[in-house]
Amino acid sequence: MTVLDTGPEVTDDQVASIAQDVWESFLALALVPHPLGEQAADPAGPTLTGCVSVSGSWEGSVFLRCGADLARSAAEVMFDAEPGGLSAEEVCDALGELTNMVGGNIKSLLPGPSRLSLPSVAAGNSYTVRVPGAVLLTRTALLCGSGTVTVCVWKAVSP
Amino acid sequence: MKILIVDDSKAMRMIVTRTLRQAGFAEHAVLEATDGVEGLATVAAESPDLVLSDWNMPNVDGIEFLRALRERGDQVRFGFVTSESTDAMRETALEAGALFLIAKPFTADTFAASLSGVLAA
C-alpha cells in the first residue's frame, strides 16, 4: 500500500497522539505504536471499521479499524458492561463514537471550514477498504495489548 | 437540578453521565435525548437547568438545536460536548448562546472546571 508524501496536512505522529489520547481517556487502555510501523498488517479475522468523512475546504475520510474482540472490549469499558453483555449494535455504537472522536480531532488539524459526517461502521472478515478518487495520506498502526488498531486518513483528489 | 444530555451515541451518553458523577455532580438528575428534535421536546417538557449537547447529530444537530431554543425564547443554560473544537466552532457556539464547549476526549477535571460555575449560578 503506497502512502502519499503528506506534507504539513497531518502526520503519523499527530494521528497516533490523537488515538492514544482517546484510548487513554475513555478506555484507560494503553495504545502504543506498532513495532512493525507501516509494515504492520491490518487486523486479521473478524474486524470492525469505523468511518467518518470530512467535506468542505478539505475533503477526505478517516477510517479506524480493529479486531471484533478488541472493539467489544472497548465497548464494554465505555458502557461499563459485563463481558459479553452488549449487543452488536452497542459495540458498533461505541466504535463509531471512537471513530468520531479520532476523526473530529484530526479534522481540527486540517484546513477549514469543513463538516464531519456521522460515523458509519462496517463489520466483516478479510475485506479491503478502497476509497475511489482519494489517496492515502497516513496509515497509522498501533497496538492495544496484542490487538492491532489502524487509523487511515484518505484525502480526496480532484479528477 | 436537572441536566439534559443530548447525543446520538448511547455509549457517549453513558460516559457523560459517568463523568458527571466523577466530577462531583452525582446529586443532579440526568435526562437523555438522542438528537436536537428529541432535545427540543425534552427541554419543553422537563425544563432542565442545563443542556449538555453533542454538535454532530442526525436530524437536528447541536448548533441548530441551540438556535431553535433561543429563537423560541428559551434561555436554558447550554454547553457543547463535542469531538470537534476549532476556534471557529467555539466562536459560533458562543455567538449562538452556549456557555462553553468541552472537547472529546475529556476528563472529570474538565467537566468540573467547565460546569462548577454554571451549576452554582
mmCIF file of C-alpha atoms in Angstrom:
data_model
loop_
_atom_site.group_PDB
_atom_site.id
_atom_site.type_symbol
_atom_site.label_atom_id
_atom_site.label_comp_id
_atom_site.label_asym_id
_atom_site.label_seq_id
_atom_site.Cartn_x
_atom_site.Cartn_y
_atom_site.Cartn_z
ATOM 1 C CA MET A 1 0.000 0.000 0.000
ATOM 2 C CA THR A 2 1.500 3.349 -1.012
ATOM 3 C CA VAL A 3 1.273 6.243 1.403
ATOM 4 C CA LEU A 4 1.345 9.727 -0.095
ATOM 5 C CA ASP A 5 4.006 12.181 0.990
ATOM 6 C CA THR A 6 1.764 14.119 3.377
ATOM 7 C CA GLY A 7 3.456 17.486 3.638
ATOM 8 C CA PRO A 8 2.162 19.533 6.546
ATOM 9 C CA GLU A 9 -1.508 18.480 6.499
ATOM 10 C CA VAL A 10 -1.469 15.706 9.084
ATOM 11 C CA THR A 11 1.324 13.466 10.271
ATOM 12 C CA ASP A 12 1.507 9.918 11.501
ATOM 13 C CA ASP A 13 2.673 11.173 14.899
ATOM 14 C CA GLN A 14 -0.317 13.517 15.193
ATOM 15 C CA VAL A 15 -2.755 10.728 14.337
ATOM 16 C CA ALA A 16 -1.073 8.397 16.833
ATOM 17 C CA SER A 17 -1.199 11.046 19.554
ATOM 18 C CA ILE A 18 -4.907 11.681 18.981
ATOM 19 C CA ALA A 19 -5.789 7.976 19.034
ATOM 20 C CA GLN A 20 -3.675 7.407 22.147
ATOM 21 C CA ASP A 21 -5.392 10.307 23.918
ATOM 22 C CA VAL A 22 -8.844 8.897 23.094
ATOM 23 C CA TRP A 23 -7.875 5.385 24.209
ATOM 24 C CA GLU A 24 -6.322 6.543 27.472
ATOM 25 C CA SER A 25 -9.081 8.999 28.347
ATOM 26 C CA PHE A 26 -12.120 6.860 27.613
ATOM 27 C CA LEU A 27 -10.860 3.299 27.799
ATOM 28 C CA ALA A 28 -7.984 3.603 30.295
ATOM 29 C CA LEU A 29 -6.044 1.417 27.871
ATOM 30 C CA ALA A 30 -2.574 1.998 26.515
ATOM 31 C CA LEU A 31 -2.250 2.313 22.757
ATOM 32 C CA VAL A 32 1.353 2.120 21.593
ATOM 33 C CA PRO A 33 2.964 2.451 18.178
ATOM 34 C CA HIS A 34 3.078 -0.901 16.390
ATOM 35 C CA PRO A 35 6.663 -2.190 16.348
ATOM 36 C CA LEU A 36 6.333 -3.009 12.636
ATOM 37 C CA GLY A 37 5.230 0.549 11.810
ATOM 38 C CA GLU A 38 3.932 0.949 8.266
ATOM 39 C CA GLN A 39 4.631 -2.724 7.618
ATOM 40 C CA ALA A 40 2.126 -3.863 10.236
ATOM 41 C CA ALA A 41 -0.682 -5.898 8.739
ATOM 42 C CA ASP A 42 -4.311 -4.932 9.152
ATOM 43 C CA PRO A 43 -6.138 -6.687 11.984
ATOM 44 C CA ALA A 44 -6.929 -10.256 10.968
ATOM 45 C CA GLY A 45 -10.100 -12.297 11.344
ATOM 46 C CA PRO A 46 -13.403 -10.635 12.223
ATOM 47 C CA THR A 47 -12.873 -6.876 12.266
ATOM 48 C CA LEU A 48 -14.866 -3.671 12.586
ATOM 49 C CA THR A 49 -14.102 -0.487 10.670
ATOM 50 C CA GLY A 50 -15.492 2.907 11.608
ATOM 51 C CA CYS A 51 -15.515 5.751 9.099
ATOM 52 C CA VAL A 52 -16.170 9.487 9.183
ATOM 53 C CA SER A 53 -15.946 11.802 6.192
ATOM 54 C CA VAL A 54 -14.811 15.411 6.089
ATOM 55 C CA SER A 55 -16.307 17.736 3.485
ATOM 56 C CA GLY A 56 -15.616 21.400 2.791
ATOM 57 C CA SER A 57 -12.287 23.150 2.376
ATOM 58 C CA TRP A 58 -10.654 19.762 2.910
ATOM 59 C CA GLU A 59 -12.280 16.591 1.581
ATOM 60 C CA GLY A 60 -11.496 13.097 2.734
ATOM 61 C CA SER A 61 -12.238 10.423 5.259
ATOM 62 C CA VAL A 62 -10.838 8.764 8.361
ATOM 63 C CA PHE A 63 -11.065 5.003 8.958
ATOM 64 C CA LEU A 64 -10.445 3.291 12.291
ATOM 65 C CA ARG A 65 -10.114 -0.498 12.143
ATOM 66 C CA CYS A 66 -9.645 -3.113 14.845
ATOM 67 C CA GLY A 67 -10.479 -6.705 15.639
ATOM 68 C CA ALA A 68 -14.021 -7.527 16.692
ATOM 69 C CA ASP A 69 -12.828 -8.780 20.087
ATOM 70 C CA LEU A 70 -10.964 -5.555 20.772
ATOM 71 C CA ALA A 71 -13.951 -3.488 19.633
ATOM 72 C CA ARG A 72 -16.176 -5.439 22.033
ATOM 73 C CA SER A 73 -13.740 -4.991 24.922
ATOM 74 C CA ALA A 74 -13.550 -1.265 24.248
ATOM 75 C CA ALA A 75 -17.338 -1.011 24.113
ATOM 76 C CA GLU A 76 -17.633 -2.859 27.425
ATOM 77 C CA VAL A 77 -15.389 -0.269 29.040
ATOM 78 C CA MET A 78 -17.363 2.601 27.511
ATOM 79 C CA PHE A 79 -20.707 1.121 28.594
ATOM 80 C CA ASP A 80 -19.314 -0.176 31.898
ATOM 81 C CA ALA A 81 -20.828 -3.521 30.879
ATOM 82 C CA GLU A 82 -20.127 -7.107 31.863
ATOM 83 C CA PRO A 83 -18.093 -9.207 29.391
ATOM 84 C CA GLY A 84 -20.416 -10.437 26.650
ATOM 85 C CA GLY A 85 -23.221 -8.186 27.854
ATOM 86 C CA LEU A 86 -23.512 -5.899 24.840
ATOM 87 C CA SER A 87 -25.392 -6.274 21.572
ATOM 88 C CA ALA A 88 -23.668 -5.951 18.189
ATOM 89 C CA GLU A 89 -25.451 -2.618 17.778
ATOM 90 C CA GLU A 90 -23.981 -1.293 21.023
ATOM 91 C CA VAL A 91 -20.478 -2.422 20.002
ATOM 92 C CA CYS A 92 -20.897 -0.588 16.678
ATOM 93 C CA ASP A 93 -22.179 2.485 18.503
ATOM 94 C CA ALA A 94 -19.064 2.532 20.682
ATOM 95 C CA LEU A 95 -16.652 2.018 17.781
ATOM 96 C CA GLY A 96 -18.490 4.704 15.829
ATOM 97 C CA GLU A 97 -18.011 7.122 18.708
ATOM 98 C CA LEU A 98 -14.307 6.272 18.977
ATOM 99 C CA THR A 99 -14.009 6.913 15.235
ATOM 100 C CA ASN A 100 -15.932 10.154 15.611
ATOM 101 C CA MET A 101 -13.553 11.377 18.297
ATOM 102 C CA VAL A 102 -10.419 10.419 16.391
ATOM 103 C CA GLY A 103 -11.816 11.830 13.136
ATOM 104 C CA GLY A 104 -13.087 15.010 14.762
ATOM 105 C CA ASN A 105 -9.708 15.747 16.310
ATOM 106 C CA ILE A 106 -7.914 15.023 13.029
ATOM 107 C CA LYS A 107 -10.362 17.348 11.246
ATOM 108 C CA SER A 108 -9.344 20.106 13.672
ATOM 109 C CA LEU A 109 -5.797 19.894 12.242
ATOM 110 C CA LEU A 110 -6.934 20.256 8.636
ATOM 111 C CA PRO A 111 -7.873 23.362 6.652
ATOM 112 C CA GLY A 112 -11.423 24.587 7.362
ATOM 113 C CA PRO A 113 -14.221 25.292 7.298
ATOM 114 C CA SER A 114 -15.484 21.768 6.832
ATOM 115 C CA ARG A 115 -18.105 19.393 8.165
ATOM 116 C CA LEU A 116 -17.703 15.992 9.765
ATOM 117 C CA SER A 117 -20.156 13.262 8.822
ATOM 118 C CA LEU A 118 -21.861 10.981 11.275
ATOM 119 C CA PRO A 119 -19.834 7.800 11.787
ATOM 120 C CA SER A 120 -20.624 4.589 9.946
ATOM 121 C CA VAL A 121 -19.346 1.159 10.940
ATOM 122 C CA ALA A 122 -18.732 -1.941 8.829
ATOM 123 C CA ALA A 123 -18.052 -5.446 10.118
ATOM 124 C CA GLY A 124 -16.682 -8.462 8.307
ATOM 125 C CA ASN A 125 -13.798 -10.794 7.568
ATOM 126 C CA SER A 126 -10.817 -10.246 5.302
ATOM 127 C CA TYR A 127 -12.061 -7.174 3.490
ATOM 128 C CA THR A 128 -10.146 -4.325 1.892
ATOM 129 C CA VAL A 129 -11.124 -0.671 2.170
ATOM 130 C CA ARG A 130 -10.794 1.341 -1.015
ATOM 131 C CA VAL A 131 -11.791 4.975 -1.481
ATOM 132 C CA PRO A 132 -12.256 5.902 -5.150
ATOM 133 C CA GLY A 133 -10.847 9.288 -6.077
ATOM 134 C CA ALA A 134 -8.744 9.507 -2.940
ATOM 135 C CA VAL A 135 -5.149 8.941 -1.891
ATOM 136 C CA LEU A 136 -3.943 7.546 1.389
ATOM 137 C CA LEU A 137 -2.332 10.347 3.420
ATOM 138 C CA THR A 138 -1.403 8.363 6.511
ATOM 139 C CA ARG A 139 -1.791 4.830 7.788
ATOM 140 C CA THR A 140 -1.025 4.619 11.492
ATOM 141 C CA ALA A 141 -0.685 1.190 13.096
ATOM 142 C CA LEU A 142 -0.972 0.886 16.861
ATOM 143 C CA LEU A 143 -1.190 -1.896 19.400
ATOM 144 C CA CYS A 144 -3.690 -2.249 22.235
ATOM 145 C CA GLY A 145 -2.459 -5.271 24.154
ATOM 146 C CA SER A 146 -1.969 -7.817 21.387
ATOM 147 C CA GLY A 147 -4.629 -6.289 19.134
ATOM 148 C CA THR A 148 -3.783 -4.067 16.175
ATOM 149 C CA VAL A 149 -5.608 -0.790 15.606
ATOM 150 C CA THR A 150 -5.108 1.064 12.334
ATOM 151 C CA VAL A 151 -6.135 4.626 11.535
ATOM 152 C CA CYS A 152 -6.125 5.624 7.871
ATOM 153 C CA VAL A 153 -6.603 9.166 6.580
ATOM 154 C CA TRP A 154 -7.660 9.407 2.936
ATOM 155 C CA LYS A 155 -7.678 12.665 1.000
ATOM 156 C CA ALA A 156 -9.977 13.187 -1.963
ATOM 157 C CA VAL A 157 -8.181 14.395 -5.075
ATOM 158 C CA SER A 158 -9.601 16.391 -7.945
ATOM 159 C CA PRO A 159 -10.203 14.340 -11.103
ATOM 160 C CA MET B 1 -31.151 20.334 39.322
ATOM 161 C CA LYS B 2 -31.813 18.532 36.054
ATOM 162 C CA ILE B 3 -29.166 18.041 33.364
ATOM 163 C CA LEU B 4 -30.206 17.025 29.845
ATOM 164 C CA ILE B 5 -27.592 15.062 27.858
ATOM 165 C CA VAL B 6 -28.175 15.121 24.097
ATOM 166 C CA ASP B 7 -26.059 12.755 21.999
ATOM 167 C CA ASP B 8 -26.897 10.222 19.304
ATOM 168 C CA SER B 9 -24.388 7.771 20.783
ATOM 169 C CA LYS B 10 -25.701 5.713 23.695
ATOM 170 C CA ALA B 11 -22.112 4.947 24.715
ATOM 171 C CA MET B 12 -21.302 8.654 24.887
ATOM 172 C CA ARG B 13 -24.445 9.459 26.900
ATOM 173 C CA MET B 14 -23.311 6.853 29.428
ATOM 174 C CA ILE B 15 -19.777 8.260 29.524
ATOM 175 C CA VAL B 16 -21.053 11.811 30.038
ATOM 176 C CA THR B 17 -23.338 10.606 32.838
ATOM 177 C CA ARG B 18 -20.452 8.718 34.472
ATOM 178 C CA THR B 19 -18.139 11.703 34.111
ATOM 179 C CA LEU B 20 -20.703 13.975 35.754
ATOM 180 C CA ARG B 21 -20.684 11.642 38.763
ATOM 181 C CA GLN B 22 -16.878 11.535 38.815
ATOM 182 C CA ALA B 23 -16.740 15.326 38.609
ATOM 183 C CA GLY B 24 -18.862 15.668 41.732
ATOM 184 C CA PHE B 25 -22.289 16.285 40.206
ATOM 185 C CA ALA B 26 -23.913 12.990 41.211
ATOM 186 C CA GLU B 27 -26.734 14.742 43.038
ATOM 187 C CA HIS B 28 -28.234 16.106 39.817
ATOM 188 C CA ALA B 29 -30.923 14.249 37.878
ATOM 189 C CA VAL B 30 -29.905 13.249 34.349
ATOM 190 C CA LEU B 31 -32.230 13.234 31.352
ATOM 191 C CA GLU B 32 -31.314 11.946 27.887
ATOM 192 C CA ALA B 33 -32.190 12.738 24.271
ATOM 193 C CA THR B 34 -30.733 11.330 21.053
ATOM 194 C CA ASP B 35 -30.787 14.408 18.793
ATOM 195 C CA GLY B 36 -31.927 18.011 18.577
ATOM 196 C CA VAL B 37 -35.522 17.051 17.819
ATOM 197 C CA GLU B 38 -35.804 14.997 20.983
ATOM 198 C CA GLY B 39 -33.819 17.643 22.810
ATOM 199 C CA LEU B 40 -36.273 20.399 21.927
ATOM 200 C CA ALA B 41 -39.197 18.264 23.089
ATOM 201 C CA THR B 42 -37.437 17.274 26.314
ATOM 202 C CA VAL B 43 -36.497 20.858 27.170
ATOM 203 C CA ALA B 44 -40.123 21.902 26.664
ATOM 204 C CA ALA B 45 -41.449 19.047 28.771
ATOM 205 C CA GLU B 46 -38.856 18.892 31.550
ATOM 206 C CA SER B 47 -37.339 22.397 31.805
ATOM 207 C CA PRO B 48 -33.815 21.179 32.596
ATOM 208 C CA ASP B 49 -31.363 23.512 34.329
ATOM 209 C CA LEU B 50 -28.516 22.687 31.941
ATOM 210 C CA VAL B 51 -28.194 21.103 28.495
ATOM 211 C CA LEU B 52 -25.006 19.233 27.512
ATOM 212 C CA SER B 53 -25.224 18.606 23.776
ATOM 213 C CA ASP B 54 -23.162 16.924 21.119
ATOM 214 C CA TRP B 55 -22.654 19.020 17.977
ATOM 215 C CA ASN B 56 -22.701 16.416 15.222
ATOM 216 C CA MET B 57 -26.063 14.594 15.351
ATOM 217 C CA PRO B 58 -28.688 13.395 12.862
ATOM 218 C CA ASN B 59 -31.922 15.269 12.145
ATOM 219 C CA VAL B 60 -31.306 18.498 14.095
ATOM 220 C CA ASP B 61 -27.645 18.964 15.044
ATOM 221 C CA GLY B 62 -26.332 20.690 18.132
ATOM 222 C CA ILE B 63 -25.981 24.244 16.825
ATOM 223 C CA GLU B 64 -29.410 24.073 15.144
ATOM 224 C CA PHE B 65 -30.816 22.792 18.440
ATOM 225 C CA LEU B 66 -29.330 25.705 20.382
ATOM 226 C CA ARG B 67 -30.509 28.277 17.848
ATOM 227 C CA ALA B 68 -34.028 26.795 17.886
ATOM 228 C CA LEU B 69 -34.107 27.075 21.678
ATOM 229 C CA ARG B 70 -33.071 30.724 21.599
ATOM 230 C CA GLU B 71 -35.500 31.520 18.755
ATOM 231 C CA ARG B 72 -38.398 30.333 20.884
ATOM 232 C CA GLY B 73 -37.109 32.398 23.799
ATOM 233 C CA ASP B 74 -35.715 29.550 25.877
ATOM 234 C CA GLN B 75 -32.612 30.682 27.752
ATOM 235 C CA VAL B 76 -31.710 27.326 29.316
ATOM 236 C CA ARG B 77 -28.018 27.086 30.144
ATOM 237 C CA PHE B 78 -26.309 25.240 27.311
ATOM 238 C CA GLY B 79 -22.877 23.721 26.682
ATOM 239 C CA PHE B 80 -21.412 21.582 23.922
ATOM 240 C CA VAL B 81 -19.551 18.296 24.399
ATOM 241 C CA THR B 82 -18.082 17.542 21.007
ATOM 242 C CA SER B 83 -15.215 15.855 19.190
ATOM 243 C CA GLU B 84 -14.538 18.993 17.145
ATOM 244 C CA SER B 85 -13.176 22.074 18.805
ATOM 245 C CA THR B 86 -11.795 24.553 16.319
ATOM 246 C CA ASP B 87 -11.645 28.231 17.203
ATOM 247 C CA ALA B 88 -14.336 28.875 14.583
ATOM 248 C CA MET B 89 -16.679 26.372 16.215
ATOM 249 C CA ARG B 90 -16.103 27.833 19.665
ATOM 250 C CA GLU B 91 -16.875 31.287 18.290
ATOM 251 C CA THR B 92 -20.021 30.036 16.577
ATOM 252 C CA ALA B 93 -21.132 28.265 19.750
ATOM 253 C CA LEU B 94 -20.617 31.289 21.964
ATOM 254 C CA GLU B 95 -22.336 33.623 19.499
ATOM 255 C CA ALA B 96 -25.368 31.322 19.493
ATOM 256 C CA GLY B 97 -25.551 31.433 23.272
ATOM 257 C CA ALA B 98 -23.531 28.461 24.506
ATOM 258 C CA LEU B 99 -21.631 28.908 27.765
ATOM 259 C CA PHE B 100 -18.785 26.514 26.990
ATOM 260 C CA LEU B 101 -17.507 23.851 24.641
ATOM 261 C CA ILE B 102 -15.908 20.707 26.061
ATOM 262 C CA ALA B 103 -13.789 18.763 23.583
ATOM 263 C CA LYS B 104 -13.850 14.965 23.452
ATOM 264 C CA PRO B 105 -11.954 13.185 24.831
ATOM 265 C CA PHE B 106 -12.465 14.867 28.193
ATOM 266 C CA THR B 107 -11.770 14.140 31.836
ATOM 267 C CA ALA B 108 -13.723 14.605 35.053
ATOM 268 C CA ASP B 109 -11.461 17.573 35.796
ATOM 269 C CA THR B 110 -12.517 19.204 32.520
ATOM 270 C CA PHE B 111 -16.167 18.750 33.468
ATOM 271 C CA ALA B 112 -15.593 20.128 36.961
ATOM 272 C CA ALA B 113 -13.831 23.201 35.586
ATOM 273 C CA SER B 114 -16.481 23.932 32.965
ATOM 274 C CA LEU B 115 -19.598 23.138 34.995
ATOM 275 C CA SER B 116 -18.819 24.269 38.538
ATOM 276 C CA GLY B 117 -19.605 27.909 37.921
ATOM 277 C CA VAL B 118 -22.568 27.116 35.706
ATOM 278 C CA LEU B 119 -24.307 24.796 38.165
ATOM 279 C CA ALA B 120 -23.544 27.028 41.133
ATOM 280 C CA ALA B 121 -25.263 30.011 39.495
#
